[in-house]
mmCIF file of C-alpha atoms in Angstrom:
data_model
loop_
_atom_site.group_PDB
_atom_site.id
_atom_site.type_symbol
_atom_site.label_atom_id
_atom_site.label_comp_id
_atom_site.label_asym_id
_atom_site.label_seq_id
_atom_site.Cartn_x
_atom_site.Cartn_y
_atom_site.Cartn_z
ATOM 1 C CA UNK A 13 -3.681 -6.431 -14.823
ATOM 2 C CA UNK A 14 -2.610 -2.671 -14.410
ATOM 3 C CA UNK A 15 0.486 -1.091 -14.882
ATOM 4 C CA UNK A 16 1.754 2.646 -15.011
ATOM 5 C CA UNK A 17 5.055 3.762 -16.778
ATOM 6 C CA UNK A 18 6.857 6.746 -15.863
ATOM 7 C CA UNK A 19 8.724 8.895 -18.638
ATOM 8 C CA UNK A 20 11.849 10.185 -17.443
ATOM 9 C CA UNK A 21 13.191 9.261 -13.802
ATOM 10 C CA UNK A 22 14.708 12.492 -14.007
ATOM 11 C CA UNK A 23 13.535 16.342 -14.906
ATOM 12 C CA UNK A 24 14.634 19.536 -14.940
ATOM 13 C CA UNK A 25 13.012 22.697 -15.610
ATOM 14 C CA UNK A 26 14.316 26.033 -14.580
ATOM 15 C CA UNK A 27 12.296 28.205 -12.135
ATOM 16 C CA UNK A 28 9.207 29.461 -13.656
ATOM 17 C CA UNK A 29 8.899 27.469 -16.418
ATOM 18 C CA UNK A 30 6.447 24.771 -17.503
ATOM 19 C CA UNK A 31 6.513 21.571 -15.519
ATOM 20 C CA UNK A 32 5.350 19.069 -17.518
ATOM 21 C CA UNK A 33 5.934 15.133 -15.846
ATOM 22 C CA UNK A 34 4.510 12.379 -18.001
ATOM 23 C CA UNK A 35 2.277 8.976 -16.842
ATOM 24 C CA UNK A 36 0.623 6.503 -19.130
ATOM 25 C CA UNK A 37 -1.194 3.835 -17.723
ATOM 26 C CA UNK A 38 -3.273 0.400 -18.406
ATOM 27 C CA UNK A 39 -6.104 -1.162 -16.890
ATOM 28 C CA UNK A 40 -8.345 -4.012 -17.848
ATOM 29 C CA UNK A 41 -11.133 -1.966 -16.182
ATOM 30 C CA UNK A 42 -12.031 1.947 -15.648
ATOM 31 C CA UNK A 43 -9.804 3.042 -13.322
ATOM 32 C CA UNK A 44 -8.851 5.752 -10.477
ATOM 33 C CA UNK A 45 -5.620 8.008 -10.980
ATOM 34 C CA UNK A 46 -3.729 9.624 -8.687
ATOM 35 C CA UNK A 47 -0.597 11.935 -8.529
ATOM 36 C CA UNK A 48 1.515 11.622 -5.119
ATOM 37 C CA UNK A 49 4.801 13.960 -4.581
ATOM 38 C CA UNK A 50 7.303 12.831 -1.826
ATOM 39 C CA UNK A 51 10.067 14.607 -0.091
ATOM 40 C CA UNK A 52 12.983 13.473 0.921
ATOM 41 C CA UNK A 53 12.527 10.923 4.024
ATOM 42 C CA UNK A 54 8.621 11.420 3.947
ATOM 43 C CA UNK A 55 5.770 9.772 3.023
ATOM 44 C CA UNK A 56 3.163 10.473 -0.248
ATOM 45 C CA UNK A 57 1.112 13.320 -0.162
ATOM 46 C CA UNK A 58 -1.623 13.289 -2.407
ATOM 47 C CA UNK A 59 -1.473 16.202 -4.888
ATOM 48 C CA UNK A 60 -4.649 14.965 -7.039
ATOM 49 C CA UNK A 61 -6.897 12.466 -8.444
ATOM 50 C CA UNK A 62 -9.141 11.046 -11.265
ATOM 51 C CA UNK A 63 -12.244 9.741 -10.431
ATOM 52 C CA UNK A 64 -13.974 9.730 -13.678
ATOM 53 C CA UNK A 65 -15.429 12.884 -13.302
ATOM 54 C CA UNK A 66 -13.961 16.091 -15.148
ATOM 55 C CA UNK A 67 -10.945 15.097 -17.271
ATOM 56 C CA UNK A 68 -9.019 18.002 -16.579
ATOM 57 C CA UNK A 69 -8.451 17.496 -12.748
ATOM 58 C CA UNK A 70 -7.254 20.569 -10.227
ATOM 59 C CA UNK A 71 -4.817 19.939 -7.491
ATOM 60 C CA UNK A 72 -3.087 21.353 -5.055
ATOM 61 C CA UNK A 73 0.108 23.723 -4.981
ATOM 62 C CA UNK A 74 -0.889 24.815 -8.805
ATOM 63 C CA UNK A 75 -0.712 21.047 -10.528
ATOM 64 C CA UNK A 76 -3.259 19.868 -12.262
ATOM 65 C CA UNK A 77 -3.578 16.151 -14.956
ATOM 66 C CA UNK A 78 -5.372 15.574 -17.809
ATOM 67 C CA UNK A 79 -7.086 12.313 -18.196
ATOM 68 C CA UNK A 80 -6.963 11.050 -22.075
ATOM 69 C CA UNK A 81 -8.701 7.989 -22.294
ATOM 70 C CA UNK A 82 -7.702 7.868 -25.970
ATOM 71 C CA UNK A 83 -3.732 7.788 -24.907
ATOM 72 C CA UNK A 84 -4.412 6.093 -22.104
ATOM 73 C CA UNK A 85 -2.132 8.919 -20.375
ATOM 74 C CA UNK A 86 -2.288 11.368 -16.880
ATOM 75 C CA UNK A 87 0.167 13.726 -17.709
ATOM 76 C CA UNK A 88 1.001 16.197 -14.752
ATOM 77 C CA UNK A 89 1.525 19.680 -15.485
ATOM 78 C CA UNK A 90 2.340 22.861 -13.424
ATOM 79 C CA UNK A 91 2.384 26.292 -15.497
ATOM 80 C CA UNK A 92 5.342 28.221 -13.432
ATOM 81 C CA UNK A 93 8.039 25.594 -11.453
ATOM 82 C CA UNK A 94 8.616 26.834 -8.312
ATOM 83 C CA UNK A 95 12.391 25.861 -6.334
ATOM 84 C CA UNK A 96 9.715 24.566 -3.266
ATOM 85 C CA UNK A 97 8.779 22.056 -6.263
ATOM 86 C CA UNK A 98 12.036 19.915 -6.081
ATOM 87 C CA UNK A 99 11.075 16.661 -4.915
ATOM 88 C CA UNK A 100 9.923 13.000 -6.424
ATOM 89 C CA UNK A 101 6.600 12.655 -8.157
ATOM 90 C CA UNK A 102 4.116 9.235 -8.413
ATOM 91 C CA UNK A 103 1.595 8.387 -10.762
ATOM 92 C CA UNK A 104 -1.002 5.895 -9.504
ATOM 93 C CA UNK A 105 -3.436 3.320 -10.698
ATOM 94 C CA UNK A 106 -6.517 2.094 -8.630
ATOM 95 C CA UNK A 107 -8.754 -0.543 -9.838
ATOM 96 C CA UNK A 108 -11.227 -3.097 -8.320
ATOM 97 C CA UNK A 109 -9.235 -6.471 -7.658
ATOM 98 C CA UNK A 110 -11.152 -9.132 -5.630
ATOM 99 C CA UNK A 111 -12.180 -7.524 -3.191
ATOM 100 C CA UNK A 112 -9.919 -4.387 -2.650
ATOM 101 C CA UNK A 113 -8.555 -1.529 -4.530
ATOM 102 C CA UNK A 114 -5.516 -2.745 -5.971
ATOM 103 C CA UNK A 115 -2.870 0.331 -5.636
ATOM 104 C CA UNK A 116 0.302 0.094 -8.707
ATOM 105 C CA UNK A 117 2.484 3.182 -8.602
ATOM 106 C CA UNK A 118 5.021 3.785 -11.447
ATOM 107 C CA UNK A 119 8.877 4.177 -10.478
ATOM 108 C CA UNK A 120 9.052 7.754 -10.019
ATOM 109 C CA UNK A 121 10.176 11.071 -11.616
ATOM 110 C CA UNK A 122 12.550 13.079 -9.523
ATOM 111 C CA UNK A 123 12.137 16.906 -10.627
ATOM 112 C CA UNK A 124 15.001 19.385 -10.387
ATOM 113 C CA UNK A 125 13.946 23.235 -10.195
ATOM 114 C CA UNK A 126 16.813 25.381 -11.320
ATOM 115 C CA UNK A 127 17.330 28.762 -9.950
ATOM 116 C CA UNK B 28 -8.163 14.444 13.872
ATOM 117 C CA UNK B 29 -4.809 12.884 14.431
ATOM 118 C CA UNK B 30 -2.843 11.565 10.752
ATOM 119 C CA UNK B 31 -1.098 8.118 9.975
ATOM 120 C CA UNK B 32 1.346 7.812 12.153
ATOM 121 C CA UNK B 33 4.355 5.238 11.939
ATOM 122 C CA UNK B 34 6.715 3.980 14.555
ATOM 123 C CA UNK B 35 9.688 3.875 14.571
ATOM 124 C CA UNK B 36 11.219 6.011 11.851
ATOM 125 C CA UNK B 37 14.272 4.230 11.462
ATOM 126 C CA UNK B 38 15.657 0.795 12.510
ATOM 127 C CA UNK B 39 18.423 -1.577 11.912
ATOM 128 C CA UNK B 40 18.462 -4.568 11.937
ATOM 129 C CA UNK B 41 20.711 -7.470 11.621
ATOM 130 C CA UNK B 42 20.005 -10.149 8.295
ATOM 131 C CA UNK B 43 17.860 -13.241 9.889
ATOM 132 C CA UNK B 44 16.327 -11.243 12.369
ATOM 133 C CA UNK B 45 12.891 -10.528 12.703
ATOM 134 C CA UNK B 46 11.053 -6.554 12.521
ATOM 135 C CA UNK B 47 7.580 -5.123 13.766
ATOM 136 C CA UNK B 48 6.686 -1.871 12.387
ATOM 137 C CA UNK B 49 3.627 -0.454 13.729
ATOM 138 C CA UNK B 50 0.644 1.844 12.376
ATOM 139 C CA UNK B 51 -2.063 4.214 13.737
ATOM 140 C CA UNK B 52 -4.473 4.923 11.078
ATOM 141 C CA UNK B 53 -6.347 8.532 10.603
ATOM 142 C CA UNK B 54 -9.054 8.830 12.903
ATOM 143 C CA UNK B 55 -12.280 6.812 11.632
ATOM 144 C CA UNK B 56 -10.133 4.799 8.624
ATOM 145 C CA UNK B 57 -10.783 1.247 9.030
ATOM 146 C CA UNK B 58 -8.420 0.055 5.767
ATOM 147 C CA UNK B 59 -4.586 -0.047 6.440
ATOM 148 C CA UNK B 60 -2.399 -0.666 3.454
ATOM 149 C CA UNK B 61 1.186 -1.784 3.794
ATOM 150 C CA UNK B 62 3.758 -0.593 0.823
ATOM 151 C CA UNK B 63 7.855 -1.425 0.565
ATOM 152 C CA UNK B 64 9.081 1.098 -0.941
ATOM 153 C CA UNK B 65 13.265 0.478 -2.264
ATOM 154 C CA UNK B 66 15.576 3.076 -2.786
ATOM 155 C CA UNK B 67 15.104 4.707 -6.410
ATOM 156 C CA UNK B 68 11.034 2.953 -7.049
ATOM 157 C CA UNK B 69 7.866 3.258 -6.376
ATOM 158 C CA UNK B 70 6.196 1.700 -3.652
ATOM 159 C CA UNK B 71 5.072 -1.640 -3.924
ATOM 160 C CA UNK B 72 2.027 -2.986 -2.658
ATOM 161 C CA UNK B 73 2.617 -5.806 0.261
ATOM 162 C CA UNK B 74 -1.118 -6.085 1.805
ATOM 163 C CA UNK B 75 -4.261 -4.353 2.829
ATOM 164 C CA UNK B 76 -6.238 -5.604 6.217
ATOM 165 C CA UNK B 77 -9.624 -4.332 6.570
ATOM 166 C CA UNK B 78 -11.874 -4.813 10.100
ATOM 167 C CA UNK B 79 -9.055 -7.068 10.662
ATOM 168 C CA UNK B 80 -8.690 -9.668 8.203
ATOM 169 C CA UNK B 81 -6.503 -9.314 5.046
ATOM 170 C CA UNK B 82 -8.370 -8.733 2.203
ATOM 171 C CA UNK B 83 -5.709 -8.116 -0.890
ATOM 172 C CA UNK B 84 -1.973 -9.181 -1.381
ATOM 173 C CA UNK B 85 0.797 -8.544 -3.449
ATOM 174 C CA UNK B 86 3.528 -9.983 -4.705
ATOM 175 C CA UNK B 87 5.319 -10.982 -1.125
ATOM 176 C CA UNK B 88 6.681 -14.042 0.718
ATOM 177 C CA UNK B 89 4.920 -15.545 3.566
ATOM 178 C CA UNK B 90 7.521 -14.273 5.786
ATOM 179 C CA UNK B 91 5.590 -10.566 5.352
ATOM 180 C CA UNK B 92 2.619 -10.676 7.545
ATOM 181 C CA UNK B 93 0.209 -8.300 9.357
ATOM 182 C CA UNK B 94 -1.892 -7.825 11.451
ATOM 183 C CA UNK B 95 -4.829 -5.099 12.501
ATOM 184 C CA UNK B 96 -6.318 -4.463 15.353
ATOM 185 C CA UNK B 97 -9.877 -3.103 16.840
ATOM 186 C CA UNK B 98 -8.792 0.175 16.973
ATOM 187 C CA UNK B 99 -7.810 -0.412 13.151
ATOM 188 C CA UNK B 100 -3.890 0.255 13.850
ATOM 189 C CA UNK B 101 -2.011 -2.538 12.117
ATOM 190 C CA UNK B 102 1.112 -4.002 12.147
ATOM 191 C CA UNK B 103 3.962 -5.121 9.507
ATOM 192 C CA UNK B 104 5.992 -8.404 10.929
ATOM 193 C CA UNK B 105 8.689 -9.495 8.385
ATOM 194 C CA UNK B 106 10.369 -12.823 9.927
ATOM 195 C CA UNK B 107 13.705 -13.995 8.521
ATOM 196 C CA UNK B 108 15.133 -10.473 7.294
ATOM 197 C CA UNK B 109 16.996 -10.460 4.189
ATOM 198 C CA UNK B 110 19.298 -7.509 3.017
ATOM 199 C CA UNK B 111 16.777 -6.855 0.026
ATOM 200 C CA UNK B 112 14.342 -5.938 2.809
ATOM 201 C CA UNK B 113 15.928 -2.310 3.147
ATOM 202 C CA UNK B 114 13.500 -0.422 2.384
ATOM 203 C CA UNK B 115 10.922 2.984 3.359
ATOM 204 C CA UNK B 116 8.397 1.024 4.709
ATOM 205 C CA UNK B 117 4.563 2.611 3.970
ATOM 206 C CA UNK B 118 1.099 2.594 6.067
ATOM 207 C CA UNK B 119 -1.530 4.274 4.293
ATOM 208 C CA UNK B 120 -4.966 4.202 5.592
ATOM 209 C CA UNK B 121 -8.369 4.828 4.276
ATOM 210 C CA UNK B 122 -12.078 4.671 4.726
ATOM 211 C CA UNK B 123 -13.785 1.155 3.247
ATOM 212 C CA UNK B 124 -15.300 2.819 0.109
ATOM 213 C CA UNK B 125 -13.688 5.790 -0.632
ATOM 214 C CA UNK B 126 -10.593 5.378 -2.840
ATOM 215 C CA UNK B 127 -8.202 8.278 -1.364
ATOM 216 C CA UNK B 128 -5.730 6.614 0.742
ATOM 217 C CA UNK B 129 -3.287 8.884 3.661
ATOM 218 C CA UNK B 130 -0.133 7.839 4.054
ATOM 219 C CA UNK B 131 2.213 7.681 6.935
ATOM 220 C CA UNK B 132 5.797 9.521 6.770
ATOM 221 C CA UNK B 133 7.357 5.757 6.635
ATOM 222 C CA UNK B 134 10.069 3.293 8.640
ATOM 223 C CA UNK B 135 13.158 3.423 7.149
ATOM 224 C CA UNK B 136 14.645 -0.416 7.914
ATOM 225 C CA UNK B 137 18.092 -1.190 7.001
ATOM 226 C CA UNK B 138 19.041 -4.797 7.226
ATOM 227 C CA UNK B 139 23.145 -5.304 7.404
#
């Protein structure tokens, strides 16, 4: 079984701070982890993933996650928030299920940049 | 090299009615995912068909099915609509093997 939990469904940071969003996860077996961000009335756009590689992952539009096995967490973190950073944020699990990659994503953490 | 495109972007339909939402996968993808996403979650996972045949399902009633096709587009048929069915409706397609998945911009369906 996976699972991934969300902290906070809602953030707010004001314009140039630190963007911090927060993921923990479980899986039974190694798994893949992803971070999707979604505007309104689109789709998921994939801003990075873990693929057991590095543990300190580089994505696009100035995020990057840290993978901590230990925690069992893939925090998402941005340095300076930007307004064009408004929008809803996923955290993903992928793991090997009979057959297929099993996809879970966690609920969702809507981030509000403050001018 | 085209994207995952969805059609329509929005419907509505009517509660015991019956929907289609189609799927063109990205150019060379032979793995199309469907995903329900409700207002205020995440998306949930409702099946995955690869070279035509589903090969993984969630958590979803037999009235969800799909199909795909040669050309790897797939479709979403949900049969008996319910109001709980509103939803942002998901394709995402992939390449067998590789783990990155591209989604489509979604079909909104509201069911009054």
């Amino acid at each position: 079984a996976q699972s991934v939990t969300q902290l906070g469904s809602h953030v707010s940071v004001s314009e140039g701070a630190l963007v911090l969003l927060r993921c923990n996860y479980s899986s039974s077996v190694p798994p893949y982890l992803f971070w999707y961000v979604q505007y309104p009335n689109q789709g998921l756009q994939l801003l990075l993933k873990y693929t057991s590689a590095a543990t300190l992952v580089k994505g696009i539009n100035g995020f990057e996650a840290e993978f901590k096995k230990s925690e069992t967490s893939f925090h998402l973190t941005k340095p300076s928030a930007h307004m064009s950073d408004a929008a809803e944020y996923f955290c993903a699990v992928s793991a090997p299920a009979g057959g297929y990659q099993k996809v879970t994503f966690g609920t969702g953490t809507k981030l509000q940049v403050i001018p | 090299e085209t994207g995952v495109t969805q059609s329509p972007t929005h419907l509505i339909k009517t509660r015991g009615q019956q929907v289609t939402l189609r799927c063109s996968s990205q150019s060379g993808h032979n793995t199309v995912s469907w995903y329900q996403q409700a207002l205020g979650q995440g998306p949930q996972f409702i099946f995955q068909y690869y070279r035509e045949e589903e090969n993984g399902r969630g958590n979803f009633p037999p009235r969800f099915s799909g199909l795909q096709f040669p050309n790897y587009s797939s479709e979403l048929n949900v049969n008996a609509l319910e109001l709980d069915d509103s939803a942002l409706y998901l394709c995402a397609s992939s390449l067998s093997g590789q783990i990155e998945a591209f989604f489509g911009q979604g079909t909104r369906l509201t069911v009054v």
